Structure formats: C-alpha cells, structure tokens
Short mmCIF file of C-alpha atoms and ligand atoms in Angstrom, two decimals:
data_model
loop_
_atom_site.label_atom_id
_atom_site.label_comp_id
_atom_site.label_asym_id
_atom_site.label_seq_id
_atom_site.Cartn_x
_atom_site.Cartn_y
_atom_site.Cartn_z
CA MET I 1 28.81 0.99 -4.03
CA HIS I 2 25.72 1.04 -6.13
CA ARG I 3 22.63 0.69 -4.03
CA ARG I 4 21.03 -1.98 -6.18
CA ILE I 5 23.79 -4.56 -6.26
CA ILE I 6 22.32 -7.98 -5.53
CA ALA I 7 24.42 -10.66 -3.88
CA PRO I 8 25.69 -13.16 -6.48
CA GLY I 9 24.24 -15.97 -4.35
CA ALA I 10 20.78 -14.45 -4.60
CA LEU I 11 21.19 -14.20 -8.34
CA ALA I 12 22.13 -17.84 -8.68
CA ALA I 13 19.23 -18.88 -6.45
CA ALA I 14 16.82 -16.84 -8.56
CA SER I 15 17.96 -18.28 -11.87
CA LEU I 16 17.84 -21.75 -10.38
CA LEU I 17 14.24 -21.22 -9.37
CA LEU I 18 13.38 -19.75 -12.73
CA ALA I 19 14.89 -22.75 -14.48
CA ILE I 20 12.72 -25.35 -12.74
CA PRO I 21 10.29 -26.59 -15.41
CA ALA I 22 6.61 -26.47 -14.46
CA SER I 23 5.60 -30.06 -13.98
CA ALA I 24 2.59 -31.00 -16.07
CA ALA I 25 1.21 -33.17 -13.30
CA SER I 26 1.44 -30.81 -10.37
CA TYR I 27 0.89 -27.23 -9.40
CA SER I 28 4.03 -25.25 -8.70
CA PRO I 29 4.95 -21.95 -7.06
CA GLY I 30 5.06 -18.86 -9.25
CA ALA I 31 8.62 -17.59 -9.76
CA PRO I 32 9.81 -14.85 -7.37
CA GLY I 33 10.96 -12.75 -10.34
CA ILE I 34 9.39 -12.07 -13.73
CA GLY I 35 12.65 -12.91 -15.53
CA ASP I 36 14.35 -9.53 -15.95
CA PRO I 37 18.11 -10.19 -15.96
CA TYR I 38 18.85 -6.69 -14.54
CA TYR I 39 16.67 -7.30 -11.45
CA PRO I 40 16.06 -11.03 -10.90
CA TYR I 41 13.52 -10.56 -8.08
CA TYR I 42 11.46 -7.75 -9.62
CA GLY I 43 7.97 -8.72 -10.67
CA ASN I 44 6.79 -12.30 -10.28
CA GLY I 45 5.83 -15.31 -12.36
CA GLY I 46 2.53 -17.12 -12.81
CA TYR I 47 -0.07 -14.39 -13.15
CA ASP I 48 -0.91 -11.19 -14.95
CA VAL I 49 -2.57 -8.21 -13.21
CA SER I 50 -5.31 -6.17 -14.89
CA HIS I 51 -6.36 -3.82 -12.07
CA TYR I 52 -5.21 -2.47 -8.70
CA GLY I 53 -7.90 -1.09 -6.40
CA LEU I 54 -6.27 0.65 -3.43
CA ARG I 55 -8.09 2.06 -0.40
CA LEU I 56 -5.62 3.80 1.85
CA ARG I 57 -5.49 5.93 4.98
CA TYR I 58 -2.43 8.02 5.80
CA GLN I 59 -1.41 9.99 8.90
CA PRO I 60 1.33 12.53 8.02
CA LYS I 61 2.32 13.07 11.66
CA THR I 62 3.43 9.48 12.14
CA ASP I 63 3.90 8.26 8.56
CA GLU I 64 1.41 5.47 9.22
CA LEU I 65 -0.17 3.98 6.12
CA GLN I 66 -3.06 1.53 6.30
CA GLY I 67 -4.76 -0.05 3.37
CA THR I 68 -6.52 -2.72 1.44
CA ALA I 69 -5.39 -3.63 -2.04
CA THR I 70 -7.83 -5.48 -4.30
CA ILE I 71 -5.90 -6.94 -7.19
CA LYS I 72 -7.58 -8.43 -10.25
CA ALA I 73 -5.38 -10.87 -12.11
CA ARG I 74 -5.37 -14.00 -14.24
CA THR I 75 -3.14 -17.00 -13.66
CA THR I 76 -0.72 -17.92 -16.44
CA GLN I 77 0.26 -21.33 -15.03
CA ASP I 78 -1.05 -23.91 -12.55
CA LEU I 79 -0.13 -22.25 -9.25
CA SER I 80 0.35 -23.67 -5.78
CA SER I 81 1.54 -20.28 -4.50
CA PHE I 82 2.58 -16.93 -5.91
CA ASP I 83 4.43 -13.80 -4.84
CA LEU I 84 3.66 -10.10 -4.66
CA ASP I 85 6.41 -7.50 -4.20
CA PHE I 86 5.75 -5.68 -0.94
CA LEU I 87 7.41 -4.44 2.25
CA LEU I 88 4.66 -3.34 4.66
CA ASP I 89 3.08 -5.55 7.35
CA VAL I 90 0.25 -7.73 6.12
CA SER I 91 -2.61 -8.77 8.40
CA GLU I 92 -4.83 -10.72 6.02
CA VAL I 93 -4.85 -12.05 2.47
CA ARG I 94 -7.87 -13.43 0.62
CA VAL I 95 -7.83 -15.11 -2.75
CA ASN I 96 -11.25 -15.18 -4.39
CA GLY I 97 -12.76 -14.32 -1.02
CA VAL I 98 -11.09 -17.20 0.85
CA LYS I 99 -8.41 -16.57 3.47
CA ALA I 100 -4.96 -17.54 2.24
CA SER I 101 -1.75 -18.10 4.17
CA PHE I 102 1.15 -15.75 3.55
CA THR I 103 4.70 -15.06 4.59
CA HIS I 104 7.29 -12.37 3.99
CA ALA I 105 10.24 -13.99 2.27
CA GLU I 106 13.62 -12.45 1.50
CA GLN I 107 13.89 -8.80 0.47
CA HIS I 108 10.55 -7.64 -0.86
CA GLU I 109 8.71 -10.88 -1.59
CA LEU I 110 5.29 -11.61 -0.07
CA VAL I 111 4.52 -15.30 -0.71
CA ILE I 112 0.82 -16.18 -0.83
CA THR I 113 -0.48 -19.73 -0.66
CA PRO I 114 -4.18 -19.98 -1.50
CA LYS I 115 -6.29 -22.61 0.26
CA ARG I 116 -6.71 -24.47 -3.02
CA PRO I 117 -4.23 -24.34 -5.88
CA LEU I 118 -5.16 -22.21 -8.88
CA ALA I 119 -5.47 -23.62 -12.39
CA LYS I 120 -3.87 -21.83 -15.32
CA GLY I 121 -6.11 -19.22 -16.97
CA THR I 122 -8.26 -18.54 -13.87
CA PRO I 123 -9.37 -14.98 -13.10
CA ILE I 124 -8.45 -14.24 -9.47
CA THR I 125 -9.12 -11.47 -7.00
CA VAL I 126 -6.46 -11.01 -4.33
CA GLU I 127 -7.24 -8.82 -1.33
CA VAL I 128 -4.37 -7.74 0.89
CA ARG I 129 -4.94 -5.85 4.15
CA TYR I 130 -1.87 -4.04 5.40
CA SER I 131 -0.37 -1.31 7.52
CA GLY I 132 3.03 0.08 8.36
CA VAL I 133 5.35 3.04 8.53
CA PRO I 134 6.88 3.02 5.02
CA SER I 135 9.88 5.21 5.94
CA THR I 136 11.07 2.49 8.34
CA LYS I 137 11.14 -0.20 5.64
CA SER I 138 14.05 -0.93 3.38
CA ALA I 139 15.16 -3.56 0.91
CA TYR I 140 18.68 -4.03 -0.46
CA GLY I 141 19.56 -1.31 2.05
CA PHE I 142 17.57 1.52 0.51
CA THR I 143 14.18 3.15 0.79
CA THR I 144 12.40 5.13 -1.90
CA TRP I 145 9.58 6.44 0.29
CA HIS I 146 10.40 10.13 0.70
CA ARG I 147 9.16 11.91 3.82
CA THR I 148 8.41 15.62 3.50
CA PRO I 149 7.69 18.11 6.31
CA ASP I 150 3.97 17.77 5.47
CA GLY I 151 3.71 14.10 4.49
CA ALA I 152 5.42 11.83 2.00
CA VAL I 153 5.94 11.03 -1.67
CA ALA I 154 6.20 7.72 -3.53
CA ALA I 155 8.02 8.35 -6.81
CA ASP I 156 11.09 6.41 -7.84
CA GLU I 157 12.51 4.21 -10.56
CA PRO I 158 12.85 1.31 -11.07
CA GLU I 159 11.08 0.61 -7.76
CA SER I 160 8.67 2.57 -5.60
CA ALA I 161 5.54 0.39 -5.24
CA TRP I 162 6.91 -1.90 -2.48
CA TRP I 163 6.52 0.91 0.06
CA TRP I 164 2.85 1.55 -0.58
CA PHE I 165 1.03 -1.27 -2.36
CA PRO I 166 1.57 -4.97 -3.12
CA SER I 167 2.19 -5.53 -6.83
CA ASN I 168 3.71 -7.45 -9.66
CA ASP I 169 6.44 -4.86 -9.81
CA HIS I 170 7.69 -4.83 -13.39
CA PRO I 171 6.83 -2.56 -16.35
CA SER I 172 5.84 -5.56 -18.45
CA ASP I 173 2.70 -6.14 -16.34
CA LYS I 174 0.60 -3.00 -16.79
CA ALA I 175 -2.80 -2.47 -15.17
CA THR I 176 -5.46 0.15 -14.48
CA TYR I 177 -5.77 1.76 -11.04
CA ASP I 178 -8.33 3.10 -8.59
CA VAL I 179 -6.57 4.85 -5.70
CA SER I 180 -8.67 6.22 -2.82
CA VAL I 181 -6.80 7.84 0.03
CA SER I 182 -8.08 9.28 3.29
CA VAL I 183 -5.95 12.00 4.84
CA PRO I 184 -6.53 14.35 7.79
CA LYS I 185 -8.54 17.43 6.82
CA GLY I 186 -6.20 20.08 5.36
CA THR I 187 -3.90 17.48 3.74
CA GLN I 188 -4.27 16.59 0.06
CA ALA I 189 -3.59 13.25 -1.66
CA ILE I 190 -2.31 13.33 -5.25
CA SER I 191 -2.14 10.32 -7.56
CA ASN I 192 -2.45 9.38 -11.23
CA GLY I 193 -5.27 10.02 -13.68
CA ALA I 194 -8.56 11.80 -13.03
CA LEU I 195 -9.80 13.03 -9.67
CA ARG I 196 -13.19 11.33 -9.37
CA SER I 197 -14.26 12.65 -5.98
CA VAL I 198 -13.23 14.47 -2.85
CA SER I 199 -15.35 13.85 0.25
CA SER I 200 -15.00 14.71 3.91
CA LYS I 201 -16.07 12.79 6.97
CA ARG I 202 -15.20 13.24 10.67
CA GLY I 203 -12.02 15.22 10.14
CA TRP I 204 -10.73 13.10 7.24
CA THR I 205 -10.85 13.84 3.51
CA GLU I 206 -10.94 11.09 0.93
CA TYR I 207 -9.40 11.69 -2.52
CA SER I 208 -10.36 9.17 -5.22
CA TRP I 209 -8.19 8.95 -8.30
CA ARG I 210 -8.64 6.75 -11.37
CA GLN I 211 -6.12 5.74 -13.99
CA ASP I 212 -8.24 4.15 -16.71
CA ARG I 213 -5.34 3.31 -19.06
CA PRO I 214 -2.73 0.62 -18.46
CA GLN I 215 0.07 1.87 -16.21
CA ALA I 216 3.38 0.33 -15.18
CA THR I 217 3.86 -0.06 -11.41
CA TYR I 218 6.82 2.38 -11.22
CA LEU I 219 4.64 5.01 -12.88
CA ALA I 220 2.05 4.86 -10.10
CA THR I 221 2.63 7.74 -7.69
CA LEU I 222 1.26 8.99 -4.40
CA ALA I 223 1.89 12.33 -2.74
CA LEU I 224 0.47 13.29 0.63
CA GLY I 225 0.85 16.81 1.92
CA ARG I 226 -0.40 20.36 1.63
CA PHE I 227 -0.96 21.20 -2.00
CA ASP I 228 -2.58 23.88 -4.11
CA ILE I 229 -4.36 21.99 -6.89
CA THR I 230 -4.95 23.80 -10.21
CA THR I 231 -7.05 22.63 -13.14
CA SER I 232 -7.13 23.81 -16.75
CA ARG I 233 -7.35 22.50 -20.30
CA SER I 234 -4.82 22.44 -23.12
CA GLY I 235 -5.67 24.29 -26.33
CA ARG I 236 -6.60 20.93 -27.85
CA GLY I 237 -8.79 20.01 -24.89
CA VAL I 238 -6.62 17.77 -22.68
CA PRO I 239 -7.66 18.28 -19.02
CA VAL I 240 -4.68 19.33 -16.91
CA ILE I 241 -4.42 18.84 -13.13
CA ASN I 242 -1.32 20.21 -11.40
CA ALA I 243 -0.45 20.42 -7.71
CA TYR I 244 2.08 22.61 -5.89
CA SER I 245 3.21 22.20 -2.33
CA THR I 246 2.11 25.28 -0.40
CA ASP I 247 5.68 25.49 0.99
CA LEU I 248 7.78 25.90 -2.15
CA GLY I 249 9.04 29.27 -0.96
CA ALA I 250 11.50 30.86 -3.38
CA ASN I 251 10.90 28.07 -5.94
CA ASP I 252 7.15 28.59 -6.13
CA ALA I 253 6.97 31.12 -8.97
CA ALA I 254 9.43 29.27 -11.24
CA ALA I 255 7.73 25.94 -10.54
CA ARG I 256 4.36 27.34 -11.56
CA ALA I 257 5.78 29.21 -14.56
CA SER I 258 7.15 25.87 -15.82
CA VAL I 259 4.55 23.27 -14.86
CA GLU I 260 1.61 25.50 -15.87
CA ARG I 261 2.95 25.12 -19.44
CA THR I 262 1.97 21.43 -19.34
CA GLY I 263 -1.05 21.88 -21.67
CA GLU I 264 0.89 23.92 -24.21
CA ILE I 265 3.77 21.41 -24.20
CA VAL I 266 1.49 18.37 -24.45
CA ASP I 267 -0.13 19.92 -27.53
CA TRP I 268 3.27 20.78 -29.02
CA LEU I 269 4.61 17.24 -28.43
CA SER I 270 1.51 15.72 -30.01
CA ASN I 271 2.62 17.30 -33.31
CA TYR I 272 5.57 14.89 -33.22
CA PHE I 273 4.26 11.87 -31.29
CA GLY I 274 0.54 11.77 -32.17
CA PRO I 275 -2.49 12.41 -29.94
CA TYR I 276 -1.86 12.57 -26.19
CA PRO I 277 -2.58 9.01 -24.97
CA PHE I 278 -4.23 9.64 -21.59
CA ALA I 279 -7.42 11.18 -20.19
CA THR I 280 -5.59 13.81 -18.14
CA ALA I 281 -2.16 15.41 -17.96
CA GLY I 282 -0.29 17.28 -15.27
CA GLY I 283 2.41 17.29 -12.65
CA TYR I 284 3.07 17.98 -9.01
CA VAL I 285 5.84 19.66 -7.06
CA PRO I 286 6.06 18.42 -3.48
CA ASN I 287 8.26 19.85 -0.74
CA THR I 288 11.10 17.35 -1.30
CA THR I 289 14.85 17.82 -1.32
CA THR I 290 15.74 15.15 -3.90
CA GLY I 291 16.91 16.50 -7.23
CA TYR I 292 15.17 14.54 -9.93
CA ALA I 293 11.92 14.46 -11.87
CA LEU I 294 10.01 11.32 -12.82
CA GLU I 295 7.51 10.63 -15.59
CA THR I 296 4.78 9.23 -13.29
CA GLN I 297 1.86 8.60 -15.62
CA THR I 298 -0.36 11.65 -16.25
CA ARG I 299 0.99 13.24 -13.05
CA VAL I 300 4.70 13.95 -13.38
CA TYR I 301 6.77 14.25 -10.22
CA TYR I 302 9.01 17.35 -10.17
CA SER I 303 11.53 18.21 -7.49
CA PRO I 304 11.49 21.88 -6.42
CA LYS I 305 15.24 21.85 -7.17
CA GLN I 306 14.46 21.60 -10.87
CA PHE I 307 13.17 25.19 -10.59
CA ALA I 308 15.79 26.67 -8.25
CA LYS I 309 17.46 28.58 -11.11
CA GLY I 310 14.23 29.87 -12.63
CA ALA I 311 11.63 28.54 -15.05
CA ASN I 312 12.65 25.23 -16.64
CA PRO I 313 10.30 24.18 -19.44
CA SER I 314 12.95 21.75 -20.74
CA VAL I 315 12.42 19.32 -17.86
CA VAL I 316 8.67 19.56 -18.43
CA VAL I 317 9.24 18.63 -22.09
CA HIS I 318 11.39 15.67 -21.01
CA GLU I 319 8.83 14.26 -18.59
CA LEU I 320 5.87 14.88 -20.89
CA ALA I 321 7.69 13.19 -23.80
CA HIS I 322 7.85 10.11 -21.56
CA GLN I 323 4.05 10.02 -21.53
CA TRP I 324 4.38 8.60 -25.07
CA TYR I 325 7.87 7.09 -24.81
CA GLY I 326 7.83 5.09 -21.57
CA ASP I 327 4.29 5.38 -20.27
CA ASP I 328 2.06 4.69 -23.30
CA VAL I 329 4.71 2.42 -24.83
CA SER I 330 6.50 0.85 -21.87
CA LEU I 331 9.67 -1.18 -21.67
CA LYS I 332 9.59 -4.95 -22.08
CA GLY I 333 12.64 -5.17 -19.83
CA TRP I 334 14.81 -2.67 -17.97
CA LYS I 335 17.58 -3.12 -20.55
CA ASP I 336 15.29 -1.27 -23.00
CA ILE I 337 15.70 2.01 -21.07
CA TRP I 338 17.00 3.83 -24.20
CA LEU I 339 13.42 3.79 -25.54
CA ASN I 340 12.56 6.03 -22.58
CA GLU I 341 15.54 8.26 -21.97
CA GLY I 342 16.93 8.62 -25.49
CA PHE I 343 13.60 9.83 -26.86
CA ALA I 344 12.72 12.07 -23.90
CA THR I 345 16.11 13.75 -24.36
CA TYR I 346 15.60 14.06 -28.11
CA ALA I 347 12.28 15.79 -27.37
CA GLN I 348 14.25 18.35 -25.31
CA TRP I 349 16.49 18.85 -28.36
CA LEU I 350 13.48 19.46 -30.58
CA TRP I 351 12.20 21.95 -27.99
CA SER I 352 15.61 23.67 -27.88
CA GLU I 353 15.44 24.14 -31.64
CA HIS I 354 11.84 25.40 -31.38
CA GLU I 355 12.94 27.95 -28.76
CA GLY I 356 15.95 29.06 -30.79
CA GLN I 357 18.42 27.73 -28.20
CA GLY I 358 20.33 25.30 -30.37
CA THR I 359 19.26 22.86 -33.10
CA THR I 360 19.13 19.07 -32.73
CA ARG I 361 22.12 19.05 -35.10
CA GLN I 362 24.12 21.32 -32.80
CA LEU I 363 23.20 19.31 -29.72
CA ALA I 364 24.14 16.03 -31.39
CA ASP I 365 27.45 17.52 -32.57
CA GLN I 366 28.07 18.71 -29.03
CA VAL I 367 27.61 15.19 -27.63
CA TYR I 368 29.80 13.66 -30.34
CA SER I 369 32.69 16.09 -30.16
CA ALA I 370 32.65 16.93 -26.43
CA HIS I 371 33.54 13.31 -25.64
CA PRO I 372 36.87 12.17 -27.10
CA ALA I 373 37.22 8.53 -28.11
CA ASP I 374 38.92 7.56 -24.82
CA ASP I 375 36.16 9.09 -22.66
CA PRO I 376 34.47 6.36 -20.51
CA PHE I 377 31.22 7.90 -21.76
CA TRP I 378 31.53 5.70 -24.88
CA LYS I 379 31.90 2.51 -22.82
CA VAL I 380 28.21 2.61 -21.90
CA ALA I 381 25.97 0.93 -24.50
CA PRO I 382 22.59 2.69 -24.40
CA GLY I 383 20.91 -0.36 -25.99
CA ASP I 384 21.83 -2.59 -23.01
CA PRO I 385 23.67 -0.48 -20.42
CA GLY I 386 23.47 -2.90 -17.49
CA PRO I 387 21.70 -2.13 -14.19
CA ASP I 388 24.52 0.01 -12.78
CA ASP I 389 24.56 2.34 -15.81
CA GLN I 390 20.83 2.30 -16.48
CA PHE I 391 20.59 6.05 -15.92
CA ASP I 392 24.10 7.00 -16.95
CA ASP I 393 24.51 10.25 -18.94
CA ALA I 394 25.34 8.12 -21.98
CA VAL I 395 21.86 6.56 -21.99
CA TYR I 396 20.44 10.07 -22.34
CA ASP I 397 23.04 11.87 -24.48
CA ARG I 398 24.61 9.14 -26.60
CA GLY I 399 21.04 7.80 -26.71
CA ALA I 400 19.69 11.05 -28.18
CA ALA I 401 22.66 11.36 -30.56
CA ALA I 402 21.79 7.85 -31.80
CA ILE I 403 18.35 9.18 -32.69
CA GLN I 404 19.94 12.06 -34.63
CA ALA I 405 22.15 9.51 -36.42
CA LEU I 406 19.00 7.56 -37.35
CA ARG I 407 17.43 10.77 -38.67
CA ASP I 408 20.54 11.55 -40.72
CA ARG I 409 20.43 8.04 -42.21
CA VAL I 410 16.72 7.73 -43.07
CA GLY I 411 15.91 11.39 -43.82
CA ASP I 412 13.35 13.67 -42.19
CA HIS I 413 10.29 12.23 -43.90
CA ALA I 414 10.82 8.64 -42.71
CA PHE I 415 12.22 9.83 -39.37
CA PHE I 416 9.16 11.81 -38.37
CA ARG I 417 6.90 8.97 -39.55
CA ILE I 418 8.81 6.66 -37.20
CA LEU I 419 8.64 9.12 -34.30
CA LYS I 420 4.86 9.44 -34.62
CA GLY I 421 4.10 5.89 -35.73
CA TRP I 422 5.89 4.08 -32.89
CA PRO I 423 3.54 5.12 -30.05
CA LYS I 424 0.58 4.15 -32.23
CA ALA I 425 2.12 0.78 -33.15
CA HIS I 426 2.48 -0.21 -29.47
CA ALA I 427 -0.22 1.90 -27.81
CA TYR I 428 -0.74 1.00 -24.12
CA GLY I 429 1.66 -1.91 -24.52
CA ASN I 430 5.30 -2.89 -24.19
CA ALA I 431 8.18 -2.98 -26.65
CA SER I 432 11.93 -3.60 -26.79
CA VAL I 433 14.86 -1.85 -28.46
CA ALA I 434 14.96 -4.77 -30.93
CA ASP I 435 11.29 -4.10 -31.79
CA PHE I 436 12.18 -0.46 -32.47
CA GLU I 437 15.07 -1.42 -34.74
CA LYS I 438 12.77 -3.63 -36.81
CA TYR I 439 10.12 -0.91 -36.93
CA ALA I 440 12.59 1.75 -38.10
CA GLU I 441 13.85 -0.57 -40.86
CA GLN I 442 10.32 -1.36 -41.92
CA ILE I 443 9.18 2.29 -42.12
CA SER I 444 12.37 3.57 -43.75
CA GLY I 445 12.98 0.57 -45.98
CA LYS I 446 16.69 0.83 -45.10
CA PRO I 447 18.97 -1.72 -43.45
CA LEU I 448 19.94 -0.15 -40.12
CA ALA I 449 21.61 -2.96 -38.15
CA GLY I 450 25.12 -1.48 -38.57
CA LEU I 451 24.00 1.98 -37.49
CA PHE I 452 22.19 0.72 -34.38
CA ASP I 453 25.11 -1.53 -33.53
CA ALA I 454 27.57 1.36 -33.62
CA TRP I 455 25.37 3.77 -31.66
CA LEU I 456 23.57 1.48 -29.21
CA TYR I 457 25.77 -1.52 -28.55
CA GLN I 458 29.48 -1.03 -29.23
CA PRO I 459 31.46 0.12 -26.17
CA VAL I 460 33.38 2.59 -28.35
CA LYS I 461 32.77 5.97 -29.95
CA PRO I 462 30.93 5.47 -33.28
CA ALA I 463 33.34 5.87 -36.19
CA ALA I 464 32.90 8.65 -38.73
CA SER I 465 31.17 6.16 -41.07
CA ALA I 466 28.36 5.74 -38.50
CA ALA I 467 28.31 9.48 -37.81
CA ARG I 468 27.92 10.91 -41.29
CA GLY I 469 26.28 14.30 -40.86
CA PHE I 470 28.07 14.94 -37.54
CA ALA I 471 30.69 17.66 -37.25
CA ALA I 472 34.17 16.27 -37.86
CA ALA I 473 36.58 15.91 -34.95
CA GLY I 474 38.40 19.15 -34.22
CA THR I 475 35.61 21.42 -35.51
CA PRO I 476 35.31 24.27 -33.00
CA LEU I 477 31.76 24.27 -31.62
CA ALA I 478 29.93 26.73 -29.37
CA GLN I 479 27.97 25.03 -26.63
CA PRO I 480 24.24 25.33 -27.46
CA LYS I 481 22.35 27.68 -25.11
CA SER I 482 20.03 24.87 -24.01
CA TRP I 483 22.85 22.45 -23.08
CA LYS I 484 22.75 22.89 -19.31
CA ALA I 485 18.96 22.75 -19.12
CA VAL I 486 18.94 19.56 -21.18
CA GLU I 487 21.57 17.95 -18.95
CA ALA I 488 19.73 18.98 -15.78
CA ALA I 489 16.83 16.66 -16.65
CA HIS I 490 18.99 13.55 -16.33
CA GLY I 491 17.84 11.26 -13.56
CA GLY I 492 19.18 8.40 -11.60
CA PRO I 493 19.60 7.40 -8.00
CA ASN I 494 22.81 9.37 -7.54
CA ARG I 495 21.36 12.80 -8.22
N1 LIG G 1 13.25 8.53 -15.51
C1 LIG G 1 13.62 9.74 -14.82
C2 LIG G 1 13.67 10.81 -15.87
O1 LIG G 1 14.40 10.70 -16.79
C3 LIG G 1 14.95 9.71 -14.15
C4 LIG G 1 15.20 8.73 -13.07
C5 LIG G 1 15.98 7.67 -13.14
C6 LIG G 1 14.74 8.76 -11.77
N2 LIG G 1 16.03 7.01 -11.96
C7 LIG G 1 15.29 7.68 -11.10
C8 LIG G 1 13.91 9.58 -11.11
C9 LIG G 1 15.03 7.42 -9.78
C10 LIG G 1 13.63 9.31 -9.81
C11 LIG G 1 14.20 8.24 -9.15
O2 LIG G 1 12.98 11.76 -15.82
ZN1 ZN G 2 13.69 10.57 -18.48
#
C-alpha cells in the first residue's frame, strides 16, 4: 500500500473543518491544512510565514536534536489558535514573546493557542523550543529522517520538515531561512544557501547558513556528518559550495566528477532558463543508501547510488533545472508537479542532445512509441496525476514528451521564449499548470487547450493529431544512448 494513504475519515474531517466559515464576530482556529486536495493536512490556514530562524544542536551518536525555531509570520484571518506541522517534543512556545499553550494533535499537527487571540493582518513572531530523536518519530507510518553511519539527512518530498523544524509545510508558503547548527567537533552541518560562519567552542562547531531567497519547506535540507566541503565559482561567477561524505568509498570519484560540474551546468542551463536565481549553487552527497536525488534549494541532495555506475551529469542537470522549475517558481499545489518533473526531464533531453547522446526529438519519439496505447503508462495524467502517482514515470516522461509536443506546435522561437520567460514571469513565487497553459498561449499567440488536454489530462495515449511531429507507430527506433541515464533520475518514495 502506498505510504501516504490517508484514512477517508480523516479526509472528511479535514474538509469539514475547512468548510466552516470564519465568523465575522469571533476569532476562529486556523485550519489544520492549507487546502491542498492531495494532502489535506499539509500546511495550515490563517497565517503566512516570511522567515524561519533555526538554532539547532545535534548529537550524531544518539540522533538527539535540540532547537529553537523563531518564525516570522503574518496572520491572514482573526485567529484564536493556529497549527504548525511538527513531530518533535515541544517544551515551550511563545507568541510575540508571551508564553502560549500548545498540544500535539493527530499526525503531525502542533496546535498553538496564544494568550490573546490574534487579529487578521498582525505580524507575529512564534518561538518554539524543542528536542527529540527524529528517527523515532513517524506520521502516517513513515519517517523521512534518514540516519547515516555518521549522522543524518533531512531531504524528502513532499514532506521532510516535520522531523526537524516546525513549519507551515506546503510549497505555497515560501520563506527565507537562517539555519545555525552546532555539531560535535569533526562533524559538519550542511544546509541551504550561503555559509555565513563556522565557529568552534568547547568541542562543538557551529555552522551558520542563510537562504536569502524564498524557499519552499520541502526544499529546506539539513545534513549532519563527516563531509569534505569544496568551494568554487562558475564561469559566470555563481559561487558553488559542494560537500562529499568522507566515506563514499568506490562512489567517491564518480560523485565528484559529476557534482563538480555544477558550475558549468548552471551556466549552460541559464542559456535556456535565464540567469541563475540564487546567491549560491551546489550539492551534497551524504553516506546514505536511498536511491534518489532531490532538488533541495541551492544545495541539491544526491544519493551515492546515483554515481555507482560512473559519472552521471544527467542527474545533475535534472536537479539543477529544478532550481528554476520548482525552486524559483514553485508549485501552487502538489497537483502541479508536472511543472517540476516534466521540465527537469526536458532539461536532461536538451543535455542529451548537447552531448550527442540523442536529440529531444529522438527521446520524445522513444517515449511515444515505446508505450503502446494499452500501456497503463497513458492512464496517468501528468497535469493532475493524483497523490499516488505524483512521481510516476509518466509525470516525468509523458510530461517531457508533452513539452516536445508544445515545441512542435509553437515552433522553436516561441518555445524557447516560453522556456526562458516563465521563470522570470513568476520569479520567487508560485504558479499552477493552468497558469503555464495561459502563459504559453499568450507568448505563442496560439490556442493550445486541445494540445494540453491530450498530453496532460486525458487518461489515454495522445492521438496522432496531438502528436504531429512524432514518429508514426511502427517506425523502428534505436533507443537513444542517454535513455537509461535520463530514466535513472526519476524519483519517488518507492525508489
Ligand atoms: N523531486 C525529486 C527529483 O525529481 C524526486 C523525488 C520524488 C523524491 N519524491 C521524492 C526524492 C522523495 C526524494 C524523496 O529529483
Ligand atoms: Zn525531479
């Protein structure tokens, strides 16, 4: 069974709560979910976060994490109480400096009741003191906190924050971050953005990281362990910070040969997507056994397994493409996942063509003809795949073929204007698939509803009329050289 199935009763309870109208006369509790139909309890209602300030201390031997989160937010309704999404044990909560009462409700909800209710439009500061052993905590029967021999890693999608900081856990509420972490001397702490300082005191080292651009909660990452940290600059001047576990063994050389190309690949992608949107770039490879990579903002998470068969620049291209498609422009809701995975996969196709390993045309033809009409592959609608198929192969491959179909329809000139213009049109914000459809029609001047419907929404293989430019059924095709590397970048909880 899929690990994220939510009991139907819980769903009904959530929608009931969400449907209660805010009474004009009285203050009411903020909703326990932000209103995402895929994940009814993810995020919360009633406020909007602008900044997370985290001061943490971590002991790798015992997996104990202690911390204080200082959250700057603004209320968006009259609030009697509000929720944060969080699993660790809380010892104290203050709202605007005044002690508040709190309780852990079902699953991952922390319900906070301030001493006095909060009027709509009020700036608030919420301080949460906490501690716990994240690896012992689970919700819906799973944990995304990954222990390593030398520490731990927080990197998962769509949820990873609950195990290390209290948040409004939904991509539609982006915020800036200051993350300071104390670890025993000899251990390093890796997070997003720029490394502002490293200081040592009484056997502990404090690493202070700053993400000064809005960041979705699932794109915040933390890695604690023994790392070799490298710094460099791309040809166009983007500072690059990478980190490699000192225990990568046989995967070490291939990991470095791939991830050290970050600067070169960021510069190459900026030819297509516009200037790199963040102050730093980079990635890290911890000593984990999970198989995926994740586009954690400015500091991509790579599994050593991605490099077990040698250098793999294709996965680096995929994750760095997300810095524009996913991180700079984030999803409005989880149903919009095609805007992330379709475009990151298409970037791998462009790279394949650049490397002489198969053109985007050949890769799109491969997707279209390798899956016959009765293949369940075509049942998944990339434009709204549902929570169970959010990271299905079809979201990536049919999703990228949809982008080729768009290119075929509007022509290269309009297509590349769309590809570069989109991140600029929604810089540091959020957008939906519907927003993209409108944008593509506006830039190309062509009606595209039929094309998007066939490629993104219909649970059937697009007919030849929607696939003009694609190789006809029965054409013998040689699998492009890059095919396996492109496929290997697919993510999802089952990998
Ligand atoms: N977004 C990731 C990628 O495409 C893949 C992914 C999906 C993932 N779900 C995940 C990664 C869960 C880690 C955990 O690169
Ligand atoms: Zn991806």
